[in-house]
Amino acid sequence: MAFVTGIKKNGSSWTPQFVSSIDKEVCIGCARCFKSCAYGCLGPYEIEEEDDARMIMQVTNDGNCIGCRACSKACPKGCLTHEPLEA
Ligand code: SF4
Ligand code: SF4
């Protein structure tokens, strides 16, 4: 299977890993991923729980993702999943 690839400045190729999901059971809503994304792909979301509500992050604009994985590098909980795009 072939995937979409990019070219680095030095001419070598790389395979973007586009964001696909955030594990809402693990996310603590710290927003580190949100702050690290320069492409506006993520946004906060409030979920209701039994007696409470809490903020988590969700993928709001995956179409703008460049697959850099900066969000995952910033996340302390390993919540984000990425996938290459089929060419
Ligand atoms: S992979 Fe890069 S562009 Fe995509 S959501 Fe994460 S930080 Fe943003
Ligand atoms: S960095 Fe990780 S734990 Fe923090 S809001 Fe983003 S996905 Fe959730």
PDB file of N, CA, C and O and ligand atoms in Angstrom, residues 19 37 39 41 65-71 82, ligand 1:
ATOM      1  N   VAL A  19      -3.421  13.269  12.158  1.00  0.00           N
ATOM      2  CA  VAL A  19      -4.179  12.978  13.381  1.00  0.00           C
ATOM      3  C   VAL A  19      -5.520  12.346  13.007  1.00  0.00           C
ATOM      4  O   VAL A  19      -6.168  12.762  12.042  1.00  0.00           O
ATOM      5  N   CYS A  37      -0.257  22.802  18.139  1.00  0.00           N
ATOM      6  CA  CYS A  37      -0.697  22.662  16.747  1.00  0.00           C
ATOM      7  C   CYS A  37      -0.797  24.025  16.083  1.00  0.00           C
ATOM      8  O   CYS A  37      -1.598  24.872  16.489  1.00  0.00           O
ATOM      9  N   TYR A  39      -1.873  24.499  13.119  1.00  0.00           N
ATOM     10  CA  TYR A  39      -2.827  24.414  12.010  1.00  0.00           C
ATOM     11  C   TYR A  39      -4.281  24.378  12.464  1.00  0.00           C
ATOM     12  O   TYR A  39      -5.181  24.114  11.657  1.00  0.00           O
ATOM     13  N   CYS A  41      -6.148  22.351  14.287  1.00  0.00           N
ATOM     14  CA  CYS A  41      -6.875  21.096  14.055  1.00  0.00           C
ATOM     15  C   CYS A  41      -7.623  20.586  15.281  1.00  0.00           C
ATOM     16  O   CYS A  41      -8.452  19.671  15.151  1.00  0.00           O
ATOM     17  N   CYS A  65      -4.793  19.140   8.908  1.00  0.00           N
ATOM     18  CA  CYS A  65      -3.612  18.522   9.514  1.00  0.00           C
ATOM     19  C   CYS A  65      -2.525  18.266   8.468  1.00  0.00           C
ATOM     20  O   CYS A  65      -2.811  17.804   7.366  1.00  0.00           O
ATOM     21  N   ILE A  66      -1.275  18.555   8.840  1.00  0.00           N
ATOM     22  CA  ILE A  66      -0.151  18.273   7.936  1.00  0.00           C
ATOM     23  C   ILE A  66       0.602  17.005   8.359  1.00  0.00           C
ATOM     24  O   ILE A  66       1.590  16.632   7.735  1.00  0.00           O
ATOM     25  N   GLY A  67       0.169  16.384   9.454  1.00  0.00           N
ATOM     26  CA  GLY A  67       0.786  15.128   9.866  1.00  0.00           C
ATOM     27  C   GLY A  67       2.138  15.253  10.529  1.00  0.00           C
ATOM     28  O   GLY A  67       2.956  14.338  10.460  1.00  0.00           O
ATOM     29  N   CYS A  68       2.359  16.366  11.232  1.00  0.00           N
ATOM     30  CA  CYS A  68       3.685  16.618  11.827  1.00  0.00           C
ATOM     31  C   CYS A  68       3.903  15.900  13.158  1.00  0.00           C
ATOM     32  O   CYS A  68       5.024  15.746  13.613  1.00  0.00           O
ATOM     33  N   ARG A  69       2.850  15.518  13.834  1.00  0.00           N
ATOM     34  CA  ARG A  69       2.874  14.831  15.137  1.00  0.00           C
ATOM     35  C   ARG A  69       3.363  15.699  16.292  1.00  0.00           C
ATOM     36  O   ARG A  69       3.717  15.197  17.348  1.00  0.00           O
ATOM     37  N   ALA A  70       3.398  17.017  16.113  1.00  0.00           N
ATOM     38  CA  ALA A  70       3.786  17.897  17.218  1.00  0.00           C
ATOM     39  C   ALA A  70       2.831  17.744  18.399  1.00  0.00           C
ATOM     40  O   ALA A  70       3.236  17.808  19.563  1.00  0.00           O
ATOM     41  N   CYS A  71       1.558  17.527  18.113  1.00  0.00           N
ATOM     42  CA  CYS A  71       0.557  17.369  19.172  1.00  0.00           C
ATOM     43  C   CYS A  71       0.877  16.152  20.039  1.00  0.00           C
ATOM     44  O   CYS A  71       0.823  16.216  21.267  1.00  0.00           O
ATOM     45  N   HIS A  82      -2.514   8.631  15.138  1.00  0.00           N
ATOM     46  CA  HIS A  82      -2.178   9.180  13.810  1.00  0.00           C
ATOM     47  C   HIS A  82      -2.170   8.061  12.793  1.00  0.00           C
ATOM     48  O   HIS A  82      -1.877   6.912  13.118  1.00  0.00           O
TER      49      HIS A  82
HETATM   50  S1  SF4 B   1      -0.182  16.273  13.484  1.00  0.00           S
HETATM   51 FE1  SF4 B   1       0.557  18.445  13.458  1.00  0.00          FE
HETATM   52  S2  SF4 B   1      -0.938  19.534  12.172  1.00  0.00           S
HETATM   53 FE2  SF4 B   1      -1.867  17.560  12.743  1.00  0.00          FE
HETATM   54  S3  SF4 B   1      -3.097  17.978  14.582  1.00  0.00           S
HETATM   55 FE3  SF4 B   1      -1.052  17.306  15.279  1.00  0.00          FE
HETATM   56  S4  SF4 B   1       0.151  19.212  15.553  1.00  0.00           S
HETATM   57 FE4  SF4 B   1      -1.665  19.717  14.288  1.00  0.00          FE
END
